[in-house]
Amino acid sequence: MSNIGSYDERIKDFSWKIAEEELGYKEGDVINIGWYCSDRICDQGKADKLALIWEGLGGVEKRYTFNDVRLASNTIGDHLRKLGVKNEDRVCLFMDKIPELYLSFLGVLKIGAIAQPLFSAFGDESLHVRLDNAQTKVIMTQRKHVGKVRRILEQMPYLTHIIIVDHDGKKPLKERESVFSLETAEKIEKFEIFPTKAESPSLLHYTSGTTGQPKGVKHVHYSLISQYLTAKWVLDLQDDDIYWCTADPGWVTGTSYGIIGPWSQGITQCVLDTGFSAESWYKFIAKNKVSMWYSAPTAIRSLMKAGDALVKEHDLSSLRHIASVGEPLNAEAVIWSERVYGMPFYDTYLQTETGSMMLTNYPGMKVKPGSMGKPFPGITAAVLDDNFEPITEPSKSGLIGFRPDWPSMMREYWRNEETFKKKFANGWYLPGDKSTIDKDGYYWFVGRDDDVINTGGHLVSPFEVESALLEHEAVAESAVVAKPDQVNMEVVKAFVTLNPGFIADDDLELKIMNFIRKKLSPLAMPQEIEYMEKLPKTRSGKIMRRMLRAKEWGEEIGDTSTLDDE
Ligand code: WT7
C-alpha cells in the first residue's frame, strides 16, 4: 500500500495539519529543519540507521548514520557560531556533492543562519552576483573552488570568512581563509539549537529570470511541512527504502528532496558525486540496491540513448518507484521506462519558488505519459485566461496559477520586492509557465511564458549570458535564445556581431564559449555561436530575441511590424 493511499480520498478533507501532527509541531512552536532532520530521527530510535551513503570519484565511499549527521551538523554549527555567525546571517555552501555539503546545510540551519547553496560549477561572475545580492558573511568551499572566491574577494567586504573544508595543509592560506575538517574537529555532543520559528528564514536559492540579475528565493523553516508530506506521498518513501535523488543541492530539488524530504522522515539516501554515465548510474543502483529513484528528464533521455541492452546487464530489481522533475518529461521516456524498468517515471513539477512539488503523478493513480499529473492535495491550482480567471473549458492553454497558501511558498525575493510583486495577479502566484488541463484534471505542460532557457533542467537567463558576452573584447552585440536539443531539450545559442578587427572564425567561437563557461558556468555556455552582420531589432532598438528563437525552432516568426529593417 502506498503512503498516499487514494488521491481522490486525500484531496477531500486535506489539511496541512496532517504533516504538522506527524512531525509533532503545533502553531507557535519552535521548528528547526536541522533538528528535524537529525536529532529528532535519533530520538525516534534511529540513531544507528544509515542516513547517507556517499560515493565519490574512484569508488571512494563514506557512510554516515543519523547520529553521525546529528554530531557533524552540531560540530559545524558550533564552529560557525564561534566565528561569530548569527541567526539570519547568510552562509554560502559552495561545494561539490561532498558529505560536508549535506552536513553543513543542517549545521547552518541549526544556528538559525540562512543557508545559501550555490552550484559549484559556477564561475566567478555567477558567484559574485549571488554573494553580493545576499551580502554573504561566510562561504564554505573546497580547495578546488577557492580560486574563484579569491578572484572576486576585493569586491566583497561583507564576506568575512572563507572556510576550506578539505585543506591538506600544504598550500598557504590567503586573506580571510581558514580551515575546517570534519574528520579532526572535536565532535559536539550537546548543542543548543537556535529556536527558529515557522517564519524564520532558512534558505536562499538563486534562480534566473529573463531580465535583471538572478533572484534570491527566500524560504522559511515552515517549508518543512510541505517538503515532508510531498516526499512521503509522492516519492512514497518507506522506512526500508534506499533513496537516490540525483539532483545537486545547489538547486531546489537537491535541498527539498535531496536533504529535507528524506531525512525529516529518517530515510537512508545515497549520493553519487561523479559525472553522469549510464553505466556508472546503473552500477550505483545495483550496488546500493536503490529502491526509490528521483531524477530528471535530461538524464532519462541520456539513459534512453545508452540503450536497452545496458539496462539488462545490471540488476535493477531493487527499484520500486521512480520519479522525474525539472523540465518536460516526454511521453516516449515514460513509455520507455515502463518497458525497460517495468515502471513509469512519475513526472513532478516544482520550482525554486514553490519549494515543493505542486503538480505530480501519484502512486496508484493512472499515469498519462507526457502529463505532469494533478495538483498536490492542499494546492489550489488553475490555468488562467487573460483576466487571470480560471479557464473551465478543458484543454485550453493558459498561464498556470497557484493560490499562494502552501507552507513552502517562497516568502520573498531577497532585496527585490518589485520583481516579487510582479509574480502575482488576482490572488494567484504565477510561476511563469503555460499549461492545459484535460477533462480528467491532468495538467499538460505547454511552455514557459518568458525567454528563460531550460537546459537539462537548469534555468539560464538569456540576459545574463548576453551581458557576459558583451564583456568579451570581440563582441559588439549579442542575443541569446534557446535552441532545440534531443537530450537537453534546450541548449543556449548566441548570436553576436563583432567589433572591428576580429575575425568570425571557429577559433574565436571556441574562445568566446570558454570565456562564458569560466565566467558563468558550463550550463550557460553557448553550444553554438552564430556571427551576424547585424541583429534584428525593433525601431526602438530592442533586440528581437523572439525572431531568432522562432528561426531556431522552425516556427512562424509572427508579427514583425515593429522590426527595423532599413
Ligand atoms: C521551472 C522551474 C531542477 C529543479 C526544478 C526546477 C520547469 C519544472 C517541470 C516539469 C515541465 C518543468 C518549469 C518551472 N519545470 N518541472 N515536470 N515539466 N517543466 O526548478 O530551476 O526553479 O525551474 O522548471 O518551467 O517553472 P527551477
Short mmCIF file of N, CA and C and ligand atoms in Angstrom, two decimals, residues 207 252-253 326-328 347-352 372 433 445 448 454 457 459, ligand 1:
data_model
loop_
_atom_site.label_atom_id
_atom_site.label_comp_id
_atom_site.label_asym_id
_atom_site.label_seq_id
_atom_site.Cartn_x
_atom_site.Cartn_y
_atom_site.Cartn_z
N THR A 207 17.67 31.88 -8.56
CA THR A 207 17.07 31.41 -9.81
C THR A 207 17.14 32.53 -10.84
N VAL A 252 16.95 23.63 -6.09
CA VAL A 252 15.89 23.34 -5.13
C VAL A 252 15.59 21.84 -4.94
N THR A 253 15.62 21.06 -6.01
CA THR A 253 15.31 19.64 -5.83
C THR A 253 16.30 18.99 -4.87
N GLY A 326 11.81 18.75 -13.22
CA GLY A 326 12.69 19.83 -13.66
C GLY A 326 12.47 20.36 -15.04
N GLU A 327 11.91 19.57 -15.92
CA GLU A 327 11.67 20.01 -17.29
C GLU A 327 10.65 19.02 -17.88
N PRO A 328 10.15 19.34 -19.06
CA PRO A 328 9.13 18.45 -19.62
C PRO A 328 9.65 17.03 -19.80
N ASP A 347 6.12 11.87 -13.36
CA ASP A 347 6.57 13.25 -13.54
C ASP A 347 6.07 14.12 -12.39
N THR A 348 6.92 15.05 -11.97
CA THR A 348 6.53 16.01 -10.93
C THR A 348 6.98 17.39 -11.35
N TYR A 349 6.21 18.39 -10.96
CA TYR A 349 6.51 19.77 -11.33
C TYR A 349 6.74 20.61 -10.07
N LEU A 350 7.88 21.26 -10.02
CA LEU A 350 8.13 22.19 -8.93
C LEU A 350 9.04 23.29 -9.41
N GLN A 351 9.22 24.27 -8.57
CA GLN A 351 10.03 25.43 -8.89
C GLN A 351 10.83 25.82 -7.68
N THR A 352 11.90 26.56 -7.90
CA THR A 352 12.66 27.10 -6.78
C THR A 352 11.70 27.86 -5.86
N MET A 372 1.95 16.17 -16.48
CA MET A 372 2.58 16.43 -15.18
C MET A 372 1.72 15.93 -14.03
N ASP A 433 4.70 29.63 -16.25
CA ASP A 433 4.58 28.51 -17.18
C ASP A 433 3.16 28.43 -17.71
N PHE A 445 2.07 20.30 -19.73
CA PHE A 445 2.96 21.46 -19.89
C PHE A 445 2.94 21.96 -21.33
N ARG A 448 7.15 27.79 -21.33
CA ARG A 448 7.35 28.91 -20.42
C ARG A 448 6.76 30.16 -21.04
N ASN A 454 15.56 26.59 -20.43
CA ASN A 454 15.65 25.44 -19.51
C ASN A 454 16.53 24.40 -20.19
N GLY A 457 17.15 20.90 -17.45
CA GLY A 457 16.55 21.08 -16.13
C GLY A 457 17.13 22.26 -15.35
N LEU A 459 17.72 26.42 -15.27
CA LEU A 459 17.29 27.65 -15.90
C LEU A 459 18.48 28.57 -16.15
C1 WT7 B 1 10.92 25.57 -13.94
C2 WT7 B 1 11.45 25.71 -12.54
C3 WT7 B 1 15.59 21.16 -11.06
C4 WT7 B 1 14.60 21.55 -10.03
C5 WT7 B 1 13.28 22.02 -10.50
C6 WT7 B 1 13.45 23.24 -11.33
C7 WT7 B 1 10.28 23.85 -15.34
C8 WT7 B 1 9.93 22.03 -13.60
C9 WT7 B 1 8.77 20.60 -14.73
C10 WT7 B 1 8.00 19.53 -15.29
C11 WT7 B 1 7.86 20.76 -17.29
C12 WT7 B 1 9.02 21.71 -15.57
C13 WT7 B 1 9.21 24.92 -15.32
C14 WT7 B 1 9.43 25.59 -13.99
N1 WT7 B 1 9.78 22.57 -14.83
N2 WT7 B 1 9.35 20.83 -13.54
N3 WT7 B 1 7.72 18.43 -14.58
N4 WT7 B 1 7.57 19.66 -16.57
N5 WT7 B 1 8.58 21.79 -16.82
O1 WT7 B 1 13.39 24.40 -10.54
O2 WT7 B 1 15.10 25.86 -11.63
O3 WT7 B 1 13.15 26.86 -10.38
O4 WT7 B 1 12.84 25.70 -12.57
O5 WT7 B 1 11.33 24.31 -14.48
O6 WT7 B 1 9.41 25.82 -16.37
O7 WT7 B 1 8.92 26.90 -13.91
P1 WT7 B 1 13.68 25.77 -11.23
#
